[in-house]
Amino acid sequence: MNASIQPRFALLAAVLLGAVTGCVDFDREETEFCQRNPVRCEADAGLSPDSGAGNSVVLMRYDRYYTPSGIVSRPAADLDTAPLELFSLDGGTLVRLQGSQPEPGRVRFEAPPGTYYAKSGDLYVVTSSRQVDFSTPRSGRPDTRFLEGEPAFPMRFHVTGASPWNTGYGTSYMSDYLRLVDFNRGEVASLAVFGIPPGTTSLENAEGNYFTTVNFAIPFFEPDKGDQAWLIQKTYQDAGVTADGGPSFYETSTHATLVDSLTLDGGVDGGGVFELKATLQPTPQKNVTFEWRRGDFAALSSEQPSESGGFSRSLFTLFATPHDMTLHRLGGLVAFTFQDEGRSTLVRRLAYGNPFPSSWELMGWTYLSYSTEVTSVDGRLSTSRYDLFVVQEQLPKLTSTPIQPRLSLPRRFLIDGVSATESRTLGVFSPTVTWEPPALGTPSAYSLRVEQLGLPGTFEAPRTVADFRLGPSERGVRIPLGILTSARSYVFRLTVHAEPQTSLESPRYFSGSLEYAYSTTSSGILTVP
């Protein structure tokens, strides 16, 4: 990968860098880009010889690594366990088509024009498109080495310059802590410090633990490969009173720095104890003011938490990103969580520190859910049925006017013609799910996630068994045979997306654009006979 590709090409490059060799004729913009910049596509401009066209369909899957210097693509590491597959639907039965693999990460199928179920893992794209790209965007360099074992290691701190350490917010879990952020490794870690007295400003020889929060294992810190970690002291500040007169807090930072060193005494293979050296500095402080008209969202939901015993949860997050897309919201600056009836207007002015470069985009993300408990028809299972609304926009745009809904819920959510919100026993193993578009907003796609609930009397966690993605003009999907299992119970989550920058044929990029909205509604508990 040519290192000259800058992060500002992220949205475009995420589509066109489908392979280490060759351009992908994924859409008109990509073709024009490759014609203007053949070196950046690392091939002659023009069509890839195996692009889907005519009677062929091409599926691809790469891990696309976003680094400070550009984007690097590699064939997906889990192709053996999540192969690329293409099916036609005969009645309720999926019929697998045979494909050929011209190169790792890409499979070509001979298939006449029509609608197909393209699949990788539990993700399905129901489409008539000739190409589907299941590639996954990842933050960090592809050659990162990981420490084997648990995602936590002991630490020893040599940190000075901290803001006076605060442990007294009225609750045991709301005390200061340290966070480590490294975009080159795609890492965010929470660093617990043990036994720090209130008011401490020097953490010399303090002990604690390193917990990775976005990776399954801890990525090894290698400065010679460009790794550069911010150390941020996270603290809580007053966010005003709640509707019932109680206190509320939000998380932000006042001190941060780039670490001097982060070493592991046993090396990447030997483990041991992390040693962290840094001198924290005060971060420039700014304010964010927002007016969140939550009553306008509540009016779109069928859930009424205060009347039915359910609850509402509100989250406002401010973060910085170096890319033209968002990955895990790594550069968090403000986290404000509020749990109440979810109807009153929230007006807040919150101070925050920002240690990141001024060139990084400031983004605002809001989440608002309304939940009630539902039970299965036999009364043996219960879970939350919820409606939720998410809006993410560049901060000036989000906060310059009151925050209001961009997208309402899908209407007439039915399963075999019966309201999906009713808990019941299904009559078939291959039901048809239908809906109507939302009254507010312009959809760019729909998704339907099928969650299998744990067996009654067990601690089995719910798990996703299928996630279907469909275009904005679709009004339903048939669940193929083999997805629902006899004597098991399920919840269907239907989401409408407003994210025109992301193509349906790049399904793993949803909720990755700088600006998007989505709204989700849920079924009751559906039991298979």
Short mmCIF file of C-alpha atoms in Angstrom, two decimals, residues 29-419:
data_model
loop_
_atom_site.label_atom_id
_atom_site.label_comp_id
_atom_site.label_asym_id
_atom_site.label_seq_id
_atom_site.Cartn_x
_atom_site.Cartn_y
_atom_site.Cartn_z
CA GLU A 29 -16.57 7.21 -8.31
CA GLU A 30 -14.04 4.46 -7.70
CA THR A 31 -13.40 3.92 -11.42
CA GLU A 32 -12.84 7.64 -11.96
CA PHE A 33 -10.50 7.79 -8.96
CA CYS A 34 -8.40 4.90 -10.29
CA GLN A 35 -8.22 6.50 -13.73
CA ARG A 36 -6.89 9.70 -12.15
CA ASN A 37 -4.63 7.90 -9.64
CA PRO A 38 -3.51 4.51 -11.00
CA VAL A 39 -0.48 4.39 -8.69
CA ARG A 40 -2.68 4.70 -5.61
CA CYS A 41 -4.74 1.74 -6.82
CA GLU A 42 -1.45 -0.16 -7.38
CA ALA A 43 -2.58 -1.28 -10.84
CA ASP A 44 -3.49 0.03 -14.26
CA ALA A 45 -6.67 2.06 -14.22
CA GLY A 46 -9.82 0.37 -15.45
CA LEU A 47 -11.93 -2.67 -14.70
CA SER A 48 -10.68 -5.59 -12.67
CA PRO A 49 -10.77 -8.70 -14.90
CA ASP A 50 -12.99 -10.53 -12.38
CA SER A 51 -15.41 -7.72 -11.58
CA GLY A 52 -19.01 -8.90 -11.38
CA ALA A 53 -20.83 -8.31 -14.64
CA GLY A 54 -23.30 -10.11 -16.88
CA ASN A 55 -23.86 -13.61 -15.51
CA SER A 56 -21.32 -13.42 -12.73
CA VAL A 57 -21.39 -12.23 -9.12
CA VAL A 58 -18.21 -11.36 -7.20
CA LEU A 59 -18.03 -11.46 -3.41
CA MET A 60 -14.99 -10.15 -1.56
CA ARG A 61 -13.82 -9.91 2.00
CA TYR A 62 -10.72 -8.08 3.26
CA ASP A 63 -9.53 -6.65 6.52
CA ARG A 64 -8.96 -2.95 5.81
CA TYR A 65 -6.61 -1.35 8.29
CA TYR A 66 -6.88 2.40 8.88
CA THR A 67 -3.60 3.87 10.08
CA PRO A 68 -2.34 7.46 10.46
CA SER A 69 -0.50 7.10 7.13
CA GLY A 70 -3.17 5.42 5.03
CA ILE A 71 -5.21 2.28 4.44
CA VAL A 72 -3.84 -1.24 4.00
CA SER A 73 -5.90 -4.23 2.82
CA ARG A 74 -5.32 -7.91 3.53
CA PRO A 75 -7.53 -10.95 2.84
CA ALA A 76 -9.77 -11.44 5.88
CA ALA A 77 -8.16 -13.58 8.56
CA ASP A 78 -11.33 -15.59 9.25
CA LEU A 79 -12.27 -16.67 5.72
CA ASP A 80 -12.09 -20.31 6.81
CA THR A 81 -14.77 -19.83 9.46
CA ALA A 82 -16.81 -17.14 7.64
CA PRO A 83 -16.46 -18.12 3.94
CA LEU A 84 -17.98 -16.13 1.10
CA GLU A 85 -21.15 -17.86 -0.08
CA LEU A 86 -23.94 -17.10 -2.54
CA PHE A 87 -27.43 -18.62 -2.42
CA SER A 88 -30.64 -18.49 -4.36
CA LEU A 89 -33.90 -19.01 -2.48
CA ASP A 90 -36.15 -21.89 -3.59
CA GLY A 91 -39.31 -21.67 -1.52
CA GLY A 92 -37.83 -21.32 1.93
CA THR A 93 -34.65 -23.26 1.13
CA LEU A 94 -31.27 -21.70 0.40
CA VAL A 95 -29.57 -23.28 -2.61
CA ARG A 96 -25.80 -22.82 -2.58
CA LEU A 97 -24.07 -21.79 -5.80
CA GLN A 98 -20.58 -23.03 -6.60
CA GLY A 99 -17.89 -20.41 -6.94
CA SER A 100 -14.26 -20.10 -7.95
CA GLN A 101 -11.54 -18.18 -6.11
CA PRO A 102 -9.32 -16.12 -8.42
CA GLU A 103 -7.34 -14.88 -5.40
CA PRO A 104 -7.62 -14.96 -1.58
CA GLY A 105 -10.45 -12.79 -0.36
CA ARG A 106 -12.45 -12.93 -3.57
CA VAL A 107 -14.91 -15.49 -4.96
CA ARG A 108 -16.63 -15.42 -8.35
CA PHE A 109 -19.98 -17.12 -9.02
CA GLU A 110 -21.71 -17.77 -12.31
CA ALA A 111 -25.23 -16.52 -11.68
CA PRO A 112 -27.85 -15.06 -14.03
CA PRO A 113 -29.46 -11.75 -13.09
CA GLY A 114 -31.75 -12.03 -10.09
CA THR A 115 -31.95 -11.58 -6.32
CA TYR A 116 -29.53 -13.60 -4.19
CA TYR A 117 -28.57 -14.08 -0.57
CA ALA A 118 -24.85 -13.23 -0.31
CA LYS A 119 -23.39 -14.49 2.97
CA SER A 120 -20.29 -14.31 5.14
CA GLY A 121 -20.58 -15.65 8.70
CA ASP A 122 -24.01 -14.70 10.06
CA LEU A 123 -24.28 -11.62 7.78
CA TYR A 124 -26.54 -11.82 4.71
CA VAL A 125 -27.02 -9.23 1.97
CA VAL A 126 -30.21 -9.75 -0.01
CA THR A 127 -29.51 -8.04 -3.34
CA SER A 128 -29.47 -8.23 -7.11
CA SER A 129 -26.10 -6.44 -7.25
CA ARG A 130 -23.26 -8.06 -9.16
CA GLN A 131 -20.75 -7.32 -6.37
CA VAL A 132 -20.85 -7.42 -2.57
CA ASP A 133 -17.91 -6.38 -0.42
CA PHE A 134 -17.97 -7.93 3.07
CA SER A 135 -14.71 -6.23 4.02
CA THR A 136 -14.25 -5.09 7.61
CA PRO A 137 -12.75 -1.68 8.52
CA ARG A 138 -10.20 -1.97 11.33
CA SER A 139 -8.22 0.64 13.19
CA GLY A 140 -4.47 0.15 13.37
CA ARG A 141 -1.66 -1.39 11.38
CA PRO A 142 -1.96 -4.96 10.02
CA ASP A 143 1.36 -6.19 11.45
CA THR A 144 0.42 -5.55 15.09
CA ARG A 145 1.59 -8.33 17.40
CA PHE A 146 -0.67 -9.40 20.26
CA LEU A 147 0.13 -10.70 23.72
CA GLU A 148 -1.23 -14.17 24.31
CA GLY A 149 -3.44 -14.79 27.30
CA GLU A 150 -6.07 -12.71 29.02
CA PRO A 151 -6.91 -9.16 27.81
CA ALA A 152 -5.46 -7.78 31.07
CA PHE A 153 -1.90 -7.46 32.40
CA PRO A 154 -0.39 -6.05 35.61
CA MET A 155 1.10 -2.54 35.40
CA ARG A 156 3.50 -0.30 37.24
CA PHE A 157 3.06 3.44 36.84
CA HIS A 158 5.63 6.23 36.80
CA VAL A 159 3.23 9.09 36.08
CA THR A 160 3.48 12.67 37.34
CA GLY A 161 1.50 15.87 36.73
CA ALA A 162 -1.93 14.40 37.34
CA SER A 163 -4.91 16.47 38.36
CA PRO A 164 -5.60 15.84 42.08
CA TRP A 165 -7.01 12.30 42.09
CA ASN A 166 -10.71 12.19 42.87
CA THR A 167 -12.49 9.14 44.29
CA GLY A 168 -15.53 10.84 45.85
CA TYR A 169 -18.43 11.05 43.40
CA GLY A 170 -20.94 9.40 45.71
CA THR A 171 -20.72 6.01 43.99
CA SER A 172 -17.98 3.39 44.16
CA TYR A 173 -17.43 3.06 40.40
CA MET A 174 -17.12 6.77 39.60
CA SER A 175 -13.51 7.54 40.39
CA ASP A 176 -10.66 8.87 38.27
CA TYR A 177 -8.85 6.41 36.01
CA LEU A 178 -6.37 6.46 33.15
CA ARG A 179 -7.10 5.69 29.51
CA LEU A 180 -4.58 4.82 26.82
CA VAL A 181 -5.44 5.60 23.17
CA ASP A 182 -3.24 4.54 20.23
CA PHE A 183 -4.69 4.78 16.72
CA ASN A 184 -1.66 3.13 15.14
CA ARG A 185 -2.38 -0.05 17.10
CA GLY A 186 -6.15 0.44 17.05
CA GLU A 187 -6.07 0.28 20.83
CA VAL A 188 -8.04 1.80 23.68
CA ALA A 189 -7.22 0.56 27.17
CA SER A 190 -8.52 1.35 30.63
CA LEU A 191 -5.76 1.49 33.21
CA ALA A 192 -6.81 0.77 36.78
CA VAL A 193 -4.60 2.26 39.50
CA PHE A 194 -4.76 0.61 42.91
CA GLY A 195 -4.88 2.36 46.28
CA ILE A 196 -4.53 6.00 45.24
CA PRO A 197 -5.43 8.41 48.05
CA PRO A 198 -7.67 11.36 47.13
CA GLY A 199 -5.71 14.42 46.03
CA THR A 200 -2.70 12.47 44.70
CA THR A 201 -0.89 14.07 41.74
CA SER A 202 2.07 11.69 41.38
CA LEU A 203 1.57 8.00 40.62
CA GLU A 204 5.17 6.93 41.20
CA ASN A 205 5.59 3.14 41.52
CA ALA A 206 1.80 2.78 41.74
CA GLU A 207 0.45 -0.61 40.73
CA GLY A 208 -2.58 -1.49 38.65
CA ASN A 209 -3.86 -3.35 35.63
CA TYR A 210 -4.00 -2.82 31.89
CA PHE A 211 -7.37 -3.77 30.33
CA THR A 212 -7.83 -3.63 26.56
CA THR A 213 -11.37 -2.49 25.71
CA VAL A 214 -11.57 -2.93 21.91
CA ASN A 215 -9.33 -5.96 21.23
CA PHE A 216 -9.50 -9.60 22.28
CA ALA A 217 -5.84 -9.46 23.29
CA ILE A 218 -3.44 -6.63 24.13
CA PRO A 219 -1.56 -5.26 21.09
CA PHE A 220 2.19 -4.95 21.71
CA PHE A 221 3.48 -1.35 21.79
CA GLU A 222 6.27 -0.82 19.21
CA PRO A 223 7.39 2.84 18.82
CA ASP A 224 9.72 1.95 15.95
CA LYS A 225 6.61 1.10 13.92
CA GLY A 226 4.98 4.44 14.61
CA ASP A 227 2.99 3.50 17.71
CA GLN A 228 2.18 6.64 19.69
CA ALA A 229 -0.10 6.45 22.71
CA TRP A 230 -2.02 9.22 24.45
CA LEU A 231 -2.40 8.84 28.20
CA ILE A 232 -5.55 10.57 29.41
CA GLN A 233 -6.70 11.09 32.98
CA LYS A 234 -10.44 10.51 32.99
CA THR A 235 -12.48 12.30 35.61
CA TYR A 236 -16.13 13.05 36.34
CA GLN A 237 -17.67 16.49 36.53
CA ASP A 238 -21.01 17.90 37.57
CA ALA A 239 -23.67 17.71 34.82
CA GLY A 240 -26.50 19.37 36.73
CA VAL A 241 -29.51 17.92 38.48
CA THR A 242 -31.89 15.24 37.25
CA ALA A 243 -35.62 15.72 36.85
CA ASP A 244 -36.15 14.44 40.41
CA GLY A 245 -33.51 16.79 41.84
CA GLY A 246 -30.67 14.29 42.12
CA PRO A 247 -27.06 14.81 40.91
CA SER A 248 -25.72 13.79 37.50
CA PHE A 249 -22.16 13.51 36.23
CA TYR A 250 -20.34 13.18 32.94
CA GLU A 251 -16.93 11.77 32.06
CA THR A 252 -14.22 13.92 30.49
CA SER A 253 -10.55 14.76 30.96
CA THR A 254 -8.48 17.67 32.21
CA HIS A 255 -4.93 16.24 31.84
CA ALA A 256 -3.26 14.17 29.11
CA THR A 257 0.02 13.58 27.28
CA LEU A 258 1.83 11.32 24.84
CA VAL A 259 3.54 8.60 26.87
CA ASP A 260 7.31 8.64 27.25
CA SER A 261 7.52 4.85 27.24
CA LEU A 262 5.38 1.74 27.59
CA THR A 263 7.44 -1.42 28.03
CA LEU A 264 6.78 -5.02 28.99
CA ASP A 265 9.62 -6.57 30.96
CA GLY A 266 9.15 -10.00 29.40
CA GLY A 267 8.67 -8.77 25.83
CA VAL A 268 5.90 -9.81 23.47
CA ASP A 269 6.52 -13.51 24.13
CA GLY A 270 7.48 -13.45 27.79
CA GLY A 271 4.67 -11.37 29.32
CA GLY A 272 5.39 -9.86 32.73
CA VAL A 273 4.54 -6.37 33.97
CA PHE A 274 3.92 -3.23 31.92
CA GLU A 275 5.99 -0.17 32.89
CA LEU A 276 4.43 3.16 31.94
CA LYS A 277 6.27 6.50 32.11
CA ALA A 278 4.55 9.81 31.38
CA THR A 279 4.18 13.39 32.57
CA LEU A 280 0.57 14.56 32.30
CA GLN A 281 -0.17 18.11 31.18
CA PRO A 282 -3.37 20.19 31.42
CA THR A 283 -5.46 19.86 28.28
CA PRO A 284 -7.02 22.89 26.58
CA GLN A 285 -10.60 23.23 27.79
CA LYS A 286 -13.61 23.99 25.63
CA ASN A 287 -17.37 23.82 26.09
CA VAL A 288 -20.09 21.96 24.25
CA THR A 289 -23.70 23.09 24.60
CA PHE A 290 -26.66 21.08 23.39
CA GLU A 291 -30.44 21.07 23.63
CA TRP A 292 -31.75 17.52 23.28
CA ARG A 293 -35.50 17.42 22.71
CA ARG A 294 -36.05 13.88 23.90
CA GLY A 295 -39.83 14.28 23.96
CA ASP A 296 -39.80 14.38 20.15
CA PHE A 297 -38.11 10.96 20.16
CA ALA A 298 -40.46 9.55 22.81
CA ALA A 299 -43.41 10.52 20.64
CA LEU A 300 -42.10 8.16 17.93
CA SER A 301 -41.82 5.16 20.26
CA SER A 302 -44.59 2.76 21.20
CA GLU A 303 -42.83 2.09 24.51
CA GLN A 304 -43.93 4.16 27.53
CA PRO A 305 -41.38 3.26 30.24
CA SER A 306 -42.79 5.21 33.18
CA GLU A 307 -46.25 3.69 32.71
CA SER A 308 -45.18 0.09 32.01
CA GLY A 309 -42.27 -0.30 34.40
CA GLY A 310 -39.60 -0.15 31.70
CA PHE A 311 -36.84 2.42 31.40
CA SER A 312 -35.19 4.89 29.05
CA ARG A 313 -31.47 5.44 28.56
CA SER A 314 -29.86 8.53 27.03
CA LEU A 315 -26.22 8.83 25.97
CA PHE A 316 -24.38 11.85 24.57
CA THR A 317 -20.83 11.21 23.38
CA LEU A 318 -18.27 13.64 21.97
CA PHE A 319 -15.19 12.19 20.30
CA ALA A 320 -12.39 13.09 17.87
CA THR A 321 -11.43 11.05 14.81
CA PRO A 322 -8.47 11.36 12.40
CA HIS A 323 -10.32 9.59 9.57
CA ASP A 324 -13.25 10.35 7.30
CA MET A 325 -15.03 7.52 9.05
CA THR A 326 -15.50 6.42 12.65
CA LEU A 327 -14.06 3.26 14.18
CA HIS A 328 -15.21 2.43 17.73
CA ARG A 329 -15.26 6.17 18.60
CA LEU A 330 -11.70 5.70 19.90
CA GLY A 331 -10.96 9.35 20.70
CA GLY A 332 -13.62 9.84 23.36
CA LEU A 333 -13.80 13.30 24.97
CA VAL A 334 -17.21 13.42 26.69
CA ALA A 335 -19.51 10.62 27.87
CA PHE A 336 -22.80 11.66 29.45
CA THR A 337 -25.33 8.98 30.45
CA PHE A 338 -28.78 9.71 31.76
CA GLN A 339 -31.48 7.25 32.83
CA ASP A 340 -35.01 8.52 33.45
CA GLU A 341 -38.33 8.61 31.64
CA GLY A 342 -36.62 9.99 28.49
CA ARG A 343 -39.18 12.69 27.70
CA SER A 344 -37.85 15.96 29.12
CA THR A 345 -35.62 18.29 27.12
CA LEU A 346 -31.99 18.13 28.25
CA VAL A 347 -30.04 21.39 28.02
CA ARG A 348 -26.42 21.08 29.09
CA ARG A 349 -23.16 23.04 28.84
CA LEU A 350 -20.25 20.67 29.44
CA ALA A 351 -16.57 21.56 29.66
CA TYR A 352 -14.10 19.08 28.17
CA GLY A 353 -10.41 18.66 27.43
CA ASN A 354 -9.15 17.68 23.99
CA PRO A 355 -5.54 16.40 23.74
CA PHE A 356 -5.80 15.37 20.08
CA PRO A 357 -4.61 17.37 17.02
CA SER A 358 -6.86 20.23 15.94
CA SER A 359 -7.12 18.69 12.45
CA TRP A 360 -9.16 15.78 13.81
CA GLU A 361 -12.91 15.94 13.29
CA LEU A 362 -15.08 16.51 16.36
CA MET A 363 -18.14 14.27 16.28
CA GLY A 364 -21.29 14.09 18.39
CA TRP A 365 -23.19 10.84 18.91
CA THR A 366 -26.57 10.48 20.63
CA TYR A 367 -28.37 7.32 21.67
CA LEU A 368 -31.86 7.19 23.13
CA SER A 369 -33.74 3.98 23.95
CA TYR A 370 -37.14 3.12 25.40
CA SER A 371 -37.50 -0.39 26.79
CA THR A 372 -40.11 -2.60 28.39
CA GLU A 373 -39.96 -6.20 29.49
CA VAL A 374 -41.72 -8.88 27.43
CA THR A 375 -42.26 -12.54 28.26
CA SER A 376 -42.69 -15.65 26.13
CA VAL A 377 -46.13 -17.20 25.70
CA ASP A 378 -45.29 -19.92 28.24
CA GLY A 379 -43.93 -17.37 30.72
CA ARG A 380 -40.52 -19.10 31.00
CA LEU A 381 -38.44 -16.43 29.23
CA SER A 382 -38.27 -12.65 29.45
CA THR A 383 -36.21 -9.99 27.70
CA SER A 384 -36.31 -6.31 26.79
CA ARG A 385 -38.32 -5.10 23.83
CA TYR A 386 -36.94 -1.71 22.86
CA ASP A 387 -37.11 1.13 20.40
CA LEU A 388 -33.93 3.11 19.95
CA PHE A 389 -32.79 6.16 18.02
CA VAL A 390 -29.18 7.01 17.12
CA VAL A 391 -27.91 10.20 15.52
CA GLN A 392 -24.26 10.99 14.74
CA GLU A 393 -23.10 14.20 13.09
CA GLN A 394 -20.16 16.55 13.07
CA LEU A 395 -20.35 18.43 16.35
CA PRO A 396 -21.11 21.94 15.03
CA LYS A 397 -23.97 20.58 12.93
CA LEU A 398 -25.41 18.42 15.71
CA THR A 399 -25.39 21.13 18.36
CA SER A 400 -26.12 24.28 16.33
CA THR A 401 -29.85 23.52 16.54
CA PRO A 402 -31.92 21.44 18.97
CA ILE A 403 -31.24 17.69 18.64
CA GLN A 404 -34.36 16.14 17.14
CA PRO A 405 -35.16 12.87 15.33
CA ARG A 406 -33.73 12.41 11.85
CA LEU A 407 -35.45 9.07 11.26
CA SER A 408 -38.55 7.47 12.75
CA LEU A 409 -39.19 3.75 13.17
CA PRO A 410 -40.26 1.38 10.40
CA ARG A 411 -44.04 1.05 10.30
CA ARG A 412 -46.29 -2.05 10.20
CA PHE A 413 -43.60 -4.45 11.42
CA LEU A 414 -45.28 -7.81 10.73
CA ILE A 415 -44.32 -11.48 10.82
CA ASP A 416 -46.50 -13.58 8.53
CA GLY A 417 -49.06 -10.77 8.63
CA VAL A 418 -49.25 -10.59 12.46
CA SER A 419 -47.87 -7.71 14.54
#
